[in-house]
Coordinates of C-alpha atoms and ligand atoms in Angstrom, one line a residue:
X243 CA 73.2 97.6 105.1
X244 CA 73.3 94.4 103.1
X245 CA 75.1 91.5 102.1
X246 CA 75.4 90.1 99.1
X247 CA 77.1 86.8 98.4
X248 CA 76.6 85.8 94.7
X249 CA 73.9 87.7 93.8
X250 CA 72.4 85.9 96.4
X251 CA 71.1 87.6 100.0
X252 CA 72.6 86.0 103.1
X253 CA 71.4 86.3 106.9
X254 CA 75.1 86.1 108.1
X255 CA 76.4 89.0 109.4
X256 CA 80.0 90.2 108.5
X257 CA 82.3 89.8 111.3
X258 CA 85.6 90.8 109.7
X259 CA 87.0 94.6 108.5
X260 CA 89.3 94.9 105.8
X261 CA 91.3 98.1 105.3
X262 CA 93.6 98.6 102.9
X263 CA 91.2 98.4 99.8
X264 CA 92.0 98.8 96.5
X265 CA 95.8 98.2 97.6
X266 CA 98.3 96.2 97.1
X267 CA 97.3 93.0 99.9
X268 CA 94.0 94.4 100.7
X269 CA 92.8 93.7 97.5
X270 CA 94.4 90.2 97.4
X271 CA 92.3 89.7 101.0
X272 CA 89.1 90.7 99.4
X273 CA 89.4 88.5 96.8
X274 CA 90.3 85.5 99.2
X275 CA 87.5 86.1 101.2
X276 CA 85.4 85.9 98.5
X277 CA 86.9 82.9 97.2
X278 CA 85.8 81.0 100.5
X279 CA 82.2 82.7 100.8
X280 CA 83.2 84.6 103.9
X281 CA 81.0 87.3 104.8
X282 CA 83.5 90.5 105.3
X283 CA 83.1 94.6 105.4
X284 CA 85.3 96.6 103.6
X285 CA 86.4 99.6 105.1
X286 CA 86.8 102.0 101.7
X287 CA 89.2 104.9 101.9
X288 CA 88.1 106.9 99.2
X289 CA 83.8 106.1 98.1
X290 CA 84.2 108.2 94.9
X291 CA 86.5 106.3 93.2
X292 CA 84.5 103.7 91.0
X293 CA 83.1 101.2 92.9
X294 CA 85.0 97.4 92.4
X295 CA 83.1 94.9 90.5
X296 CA 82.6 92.9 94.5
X297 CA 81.0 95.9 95.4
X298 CA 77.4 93.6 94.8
X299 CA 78.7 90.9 97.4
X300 CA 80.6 92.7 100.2
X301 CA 79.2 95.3 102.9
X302 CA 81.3 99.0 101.7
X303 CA 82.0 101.3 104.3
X304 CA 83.5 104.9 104.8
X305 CA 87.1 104.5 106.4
X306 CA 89.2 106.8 107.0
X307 CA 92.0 107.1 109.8
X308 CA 91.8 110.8 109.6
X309 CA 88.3 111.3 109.9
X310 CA 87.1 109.7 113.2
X311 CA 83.7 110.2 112.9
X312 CA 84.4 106.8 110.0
X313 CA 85.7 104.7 113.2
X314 CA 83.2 103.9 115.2
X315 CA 80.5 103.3 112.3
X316 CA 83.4 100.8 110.1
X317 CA 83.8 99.0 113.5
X318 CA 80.2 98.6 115.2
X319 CA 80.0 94.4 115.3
X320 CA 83.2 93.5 114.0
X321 CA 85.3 90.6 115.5
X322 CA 88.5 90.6 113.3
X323 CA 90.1 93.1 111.6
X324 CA 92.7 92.9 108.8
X325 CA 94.7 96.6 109.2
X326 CA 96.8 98.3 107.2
X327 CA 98.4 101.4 108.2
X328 CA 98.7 103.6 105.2
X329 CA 102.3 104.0 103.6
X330 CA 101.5 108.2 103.9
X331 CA 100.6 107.9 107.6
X332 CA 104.0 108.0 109.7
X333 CA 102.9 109.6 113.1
X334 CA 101.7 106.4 114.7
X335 CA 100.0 108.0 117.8
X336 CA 98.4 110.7 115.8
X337 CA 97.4 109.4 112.8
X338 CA 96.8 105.4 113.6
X339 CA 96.5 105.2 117.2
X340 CA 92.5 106.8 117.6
X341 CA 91.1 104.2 115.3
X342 CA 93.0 101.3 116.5
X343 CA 91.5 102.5 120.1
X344 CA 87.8 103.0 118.6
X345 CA 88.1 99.6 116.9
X346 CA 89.3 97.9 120.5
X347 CA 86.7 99.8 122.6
X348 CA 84.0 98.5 119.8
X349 CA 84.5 94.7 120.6
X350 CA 87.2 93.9 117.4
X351 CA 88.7 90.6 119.6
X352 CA 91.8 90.1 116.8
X353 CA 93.6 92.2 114.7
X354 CA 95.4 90.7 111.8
X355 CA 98.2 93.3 111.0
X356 CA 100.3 93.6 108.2
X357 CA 103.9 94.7 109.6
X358 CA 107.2 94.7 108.3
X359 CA 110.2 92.0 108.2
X360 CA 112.7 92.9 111.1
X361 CA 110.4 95.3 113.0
X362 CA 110.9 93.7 116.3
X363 CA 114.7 95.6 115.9
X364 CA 113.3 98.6 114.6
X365 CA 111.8 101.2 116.6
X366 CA 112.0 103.9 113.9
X367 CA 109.5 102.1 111.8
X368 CA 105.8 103.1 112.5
X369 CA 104.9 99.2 112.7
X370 CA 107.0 98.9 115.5
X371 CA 104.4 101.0 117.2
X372 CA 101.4 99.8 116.1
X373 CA 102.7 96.4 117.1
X374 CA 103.2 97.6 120.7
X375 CA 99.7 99.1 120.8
X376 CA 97.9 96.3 119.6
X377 CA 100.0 93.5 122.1
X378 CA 99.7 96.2 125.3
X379 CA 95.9 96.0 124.2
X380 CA 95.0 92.5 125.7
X381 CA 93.4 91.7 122.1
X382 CA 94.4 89.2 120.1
X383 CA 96.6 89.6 117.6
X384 CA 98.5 88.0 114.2
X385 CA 101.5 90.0 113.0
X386 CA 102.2 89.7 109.3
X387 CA 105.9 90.8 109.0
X388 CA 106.4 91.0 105.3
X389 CA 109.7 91.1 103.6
X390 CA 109.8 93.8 100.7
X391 CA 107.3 93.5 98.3
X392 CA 107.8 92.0 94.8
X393 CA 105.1 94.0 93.5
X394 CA 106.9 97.0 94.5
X395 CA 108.4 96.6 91.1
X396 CA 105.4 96.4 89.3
X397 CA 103.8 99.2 90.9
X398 CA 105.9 102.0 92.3
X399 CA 109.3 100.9 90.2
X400 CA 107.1 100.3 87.1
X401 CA 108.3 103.8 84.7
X402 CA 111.1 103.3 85.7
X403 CA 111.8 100.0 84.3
X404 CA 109.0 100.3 81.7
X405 CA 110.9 103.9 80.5
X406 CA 114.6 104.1 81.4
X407 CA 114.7 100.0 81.7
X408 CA 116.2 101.0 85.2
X409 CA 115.6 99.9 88.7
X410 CA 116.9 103.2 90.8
X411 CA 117.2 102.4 94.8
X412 CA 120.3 103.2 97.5
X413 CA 120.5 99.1 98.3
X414 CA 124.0 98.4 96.8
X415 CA 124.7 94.4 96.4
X416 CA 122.4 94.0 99.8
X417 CA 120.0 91.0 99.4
X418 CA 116.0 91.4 99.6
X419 CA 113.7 87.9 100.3
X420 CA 111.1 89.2 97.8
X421 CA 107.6 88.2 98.6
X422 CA 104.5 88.1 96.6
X423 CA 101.8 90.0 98.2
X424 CA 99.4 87.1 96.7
X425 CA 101.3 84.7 99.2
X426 CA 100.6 87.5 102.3
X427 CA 97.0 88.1 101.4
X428 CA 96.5 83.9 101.3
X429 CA 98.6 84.5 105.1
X430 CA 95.9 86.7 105.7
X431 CA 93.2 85.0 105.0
X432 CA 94.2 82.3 106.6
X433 CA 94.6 84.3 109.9
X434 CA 91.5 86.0 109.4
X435 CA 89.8 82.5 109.6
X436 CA 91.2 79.9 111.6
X437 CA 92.2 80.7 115.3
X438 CA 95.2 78.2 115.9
X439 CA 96.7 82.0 114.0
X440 CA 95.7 83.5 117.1
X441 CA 98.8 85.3 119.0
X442 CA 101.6 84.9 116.6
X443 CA 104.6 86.7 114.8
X444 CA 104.5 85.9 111.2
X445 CA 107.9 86.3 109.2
X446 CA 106.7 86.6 105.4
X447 CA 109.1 86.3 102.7
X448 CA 109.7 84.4 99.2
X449 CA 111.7 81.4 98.8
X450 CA 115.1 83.2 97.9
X451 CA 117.1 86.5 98.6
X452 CA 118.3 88.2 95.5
X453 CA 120.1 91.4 95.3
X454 CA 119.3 93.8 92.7
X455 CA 121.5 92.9 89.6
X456 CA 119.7 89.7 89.9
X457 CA 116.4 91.3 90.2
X458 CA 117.7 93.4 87.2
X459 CA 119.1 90.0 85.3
X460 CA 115.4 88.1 85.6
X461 CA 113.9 91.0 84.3
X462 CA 115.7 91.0 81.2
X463 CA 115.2 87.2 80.4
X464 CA 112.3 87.9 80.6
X465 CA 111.2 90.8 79.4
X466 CA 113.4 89.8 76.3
X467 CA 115.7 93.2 77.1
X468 CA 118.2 94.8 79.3
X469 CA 117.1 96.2 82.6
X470 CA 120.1 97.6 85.1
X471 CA 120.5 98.3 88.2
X472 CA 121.4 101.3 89.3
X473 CA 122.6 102.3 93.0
X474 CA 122.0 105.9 93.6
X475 CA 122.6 107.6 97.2
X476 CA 120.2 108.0 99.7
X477 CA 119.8 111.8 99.0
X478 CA 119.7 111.4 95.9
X479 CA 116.7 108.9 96.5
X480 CA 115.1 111.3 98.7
X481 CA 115.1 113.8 96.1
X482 CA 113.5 111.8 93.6
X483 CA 110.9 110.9 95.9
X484 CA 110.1 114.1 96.8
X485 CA 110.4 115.3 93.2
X486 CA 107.5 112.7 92.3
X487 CA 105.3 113.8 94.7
X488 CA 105.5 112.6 98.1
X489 CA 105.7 113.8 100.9
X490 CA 108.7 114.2 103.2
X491 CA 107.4 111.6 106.2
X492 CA 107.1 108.9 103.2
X493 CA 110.3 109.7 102.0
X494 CA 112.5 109.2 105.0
X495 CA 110.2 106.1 105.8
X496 CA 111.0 104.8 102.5
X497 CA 114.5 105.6 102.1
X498 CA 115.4 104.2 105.8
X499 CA 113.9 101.0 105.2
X500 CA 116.2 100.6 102.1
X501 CA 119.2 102.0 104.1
X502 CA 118.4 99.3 106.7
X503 CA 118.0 96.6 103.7
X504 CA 122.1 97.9 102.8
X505 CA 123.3 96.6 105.6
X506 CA 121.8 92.9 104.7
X507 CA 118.8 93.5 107.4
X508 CA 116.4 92.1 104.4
X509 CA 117.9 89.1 103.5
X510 CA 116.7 86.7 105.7
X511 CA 114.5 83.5 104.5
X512 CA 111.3 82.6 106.6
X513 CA 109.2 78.8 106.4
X514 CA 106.4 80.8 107.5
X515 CA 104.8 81.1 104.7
X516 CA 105.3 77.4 103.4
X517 CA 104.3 76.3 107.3
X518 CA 100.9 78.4 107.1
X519 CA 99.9 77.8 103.5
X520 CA 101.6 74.2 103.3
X521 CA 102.8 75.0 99.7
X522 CA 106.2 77.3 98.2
X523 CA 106.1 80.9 98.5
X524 CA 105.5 82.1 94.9
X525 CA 108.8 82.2 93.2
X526 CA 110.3 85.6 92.1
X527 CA 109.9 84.4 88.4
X528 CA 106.5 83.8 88.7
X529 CA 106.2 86.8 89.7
X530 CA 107.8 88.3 86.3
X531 CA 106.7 86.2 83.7
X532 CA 102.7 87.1 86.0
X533 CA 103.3 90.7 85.6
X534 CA 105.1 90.9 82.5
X535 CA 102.8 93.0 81.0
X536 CA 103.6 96.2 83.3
X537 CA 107.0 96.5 82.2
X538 CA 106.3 96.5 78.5
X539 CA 106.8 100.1 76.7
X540 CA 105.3 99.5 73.4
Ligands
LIG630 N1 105.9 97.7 99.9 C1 106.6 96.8 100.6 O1 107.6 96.3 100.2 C2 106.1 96.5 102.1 C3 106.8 95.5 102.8 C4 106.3 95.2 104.1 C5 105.3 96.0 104.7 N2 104.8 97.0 103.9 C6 103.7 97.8 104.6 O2 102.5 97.5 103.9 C7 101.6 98.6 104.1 C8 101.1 99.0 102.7 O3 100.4 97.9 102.2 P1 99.9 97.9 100.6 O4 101.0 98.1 99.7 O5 99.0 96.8 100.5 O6 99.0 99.3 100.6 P2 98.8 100.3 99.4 O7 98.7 99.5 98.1 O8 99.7 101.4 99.5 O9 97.3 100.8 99.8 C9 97.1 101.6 100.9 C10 95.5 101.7 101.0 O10 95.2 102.5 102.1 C11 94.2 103.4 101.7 N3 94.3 104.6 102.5 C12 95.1 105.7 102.2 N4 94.9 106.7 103.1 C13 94.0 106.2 104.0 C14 93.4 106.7 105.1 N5 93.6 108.0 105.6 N6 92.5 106.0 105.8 C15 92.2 104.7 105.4 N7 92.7 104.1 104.3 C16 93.6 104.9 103.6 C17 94.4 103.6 100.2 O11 93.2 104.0 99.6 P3 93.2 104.6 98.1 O12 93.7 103.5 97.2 O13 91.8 104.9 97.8 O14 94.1 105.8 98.1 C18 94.9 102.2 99.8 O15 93.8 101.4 99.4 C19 102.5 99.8 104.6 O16 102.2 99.9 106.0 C20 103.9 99.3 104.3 O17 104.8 99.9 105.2 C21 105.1 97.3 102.7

């Protein structure tokens, strides 16, 4: 296989796995990596979808946690891996677990993993898991525990808001310490690259905690029109999810991290971010007036 680095053939060999391509911080890892001339592997999910226009500078690989004849062939001479488990995959030891092994017993020395804000008090989570695997494992480790998303609006929450001008999810007045996933895949990168990362628990999350009217109340200065929040139950969330599609594990996954969010579990404010990168988390409207373009309807 070989590597390209722009347009230009290189004798390095890539030393670092990304999973998690084309999503949300995977792809913001990519295009880090690229930025600094790293040579990386990307371990694709899905090899039919149209190839991205890096395809001509990084190594593409079959990956797929399900299919384990991928593992072993994604993680032959890899060092450090960025991981992302999935948001479908919920059953840690079956679904997770055998590549995570495969990619230990194939020399991967660090993992960089992208967890979750507050995991180390939640067992129910599957990061919790994951965590516990990979520090029981010897290997070295960075744990990215990222606060909610701010591109969750822009993404999953999008119709919504771009149809109905609503923002539907069973959090009440609870606050969230938004992050952008630009600042976790900078994080990343970072880890990824310089060892003093080596062995620690990473709290990721924006500048502020904002509950959802205020979410709602940027929106609409910005977007020029009214967007409300509205707070509907947990079952009724549930419903909806399954409604659109997904399936039942991702449901309850979903819905119990917001129930844990109610209760003010998502509020907390990290320095991680500024301490890594040595600038200010990306500000929550940056984020908006940045994506403003995904909420318009016309
Ligand atoms: N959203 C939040 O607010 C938040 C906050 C903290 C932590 N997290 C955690 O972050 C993770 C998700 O990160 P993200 O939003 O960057 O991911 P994402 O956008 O949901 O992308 C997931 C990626 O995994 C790939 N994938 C799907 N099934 C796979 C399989 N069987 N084997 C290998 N790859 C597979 C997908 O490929 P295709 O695109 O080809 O389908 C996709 O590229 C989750 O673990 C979530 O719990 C999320």
């Amino acid at each position: 296989m070989s590597i390209f680095w722009i347009g230009e053939k290189i004798n390095m060999a890539a030393e670092i796995l990304v999973t998690g391509v084309p999503g949300n911080v995977g792809s913001e890892v990519v295009a880090g990596l690229i930025r600094l001339g790293i040579p990386f592997r990307v371990g694709l999910f899905d090899l039919r979808a149209p190839h991205p226009e890096y395809a001509e500078q990084v190594e593409i690989i079959h990956f797929d946690f399900l299919k384990p004849e991928t593992h072993r062939p994604a993680f032959e001479g890899i060092k450090r891996l960025f991981l992302v488990r999935p948001p479908a995959l919920a059953n840690v030891e079956r679904d997770i677990a055998p590549a995570l092994r495969t990619a230990i017993d194939c020399g991967v020395e660090h993992i960089v993993f992208l967890s979750i804000q507050g995991v180390e008090n939640n067992r129910i989570v599957p990061h919790h898991k994951i965590e516990q695997i990979i520090e029981e494992s010897g290997v070295k480790f960075t744990f990215l525990r990222a606060s909610f998303f701010m591109q969750n609006l822009s993404t999953t929450q999008a119709s919504k808001i771009r149809n109905h001008n609503e923002i539907a999810l069973p959090v009440g007045n609870a606050k969230t310490s938004f992050i952008d996933v630009r600042d976790i895949g900078a994080v990343a990168v970072c880890a990824l690259t310089d060892p003093q990362h080596e062995n620690k628990k990473y709290t990721l999350t924006g500048q502020e905690a904002l509950d959802y009217h205020q979410v709602a109340g940027k929106l609409t200065a910005i977007l020029h029109r009214p967007i409300h929040y509205s707070d509907p139950s947990v079952f009724r969330f549930i419903y909806h999810q399954l409604r659109s599609g997904h399936q039942l594990g991702y449901a309850l996954v979903v819905a119990g991290l917001y129930t844990i969010t109610r209760f003010g579990n998502a509020k907390q404010v990290s320095q991680d971010v500024q301490r890594v990168l040595g600038r200010s988390p990306i500000s929550f409207d940056q984020f908006v007036r940045d994506y403003r373009d995904c909420w318009q309807n016309g």
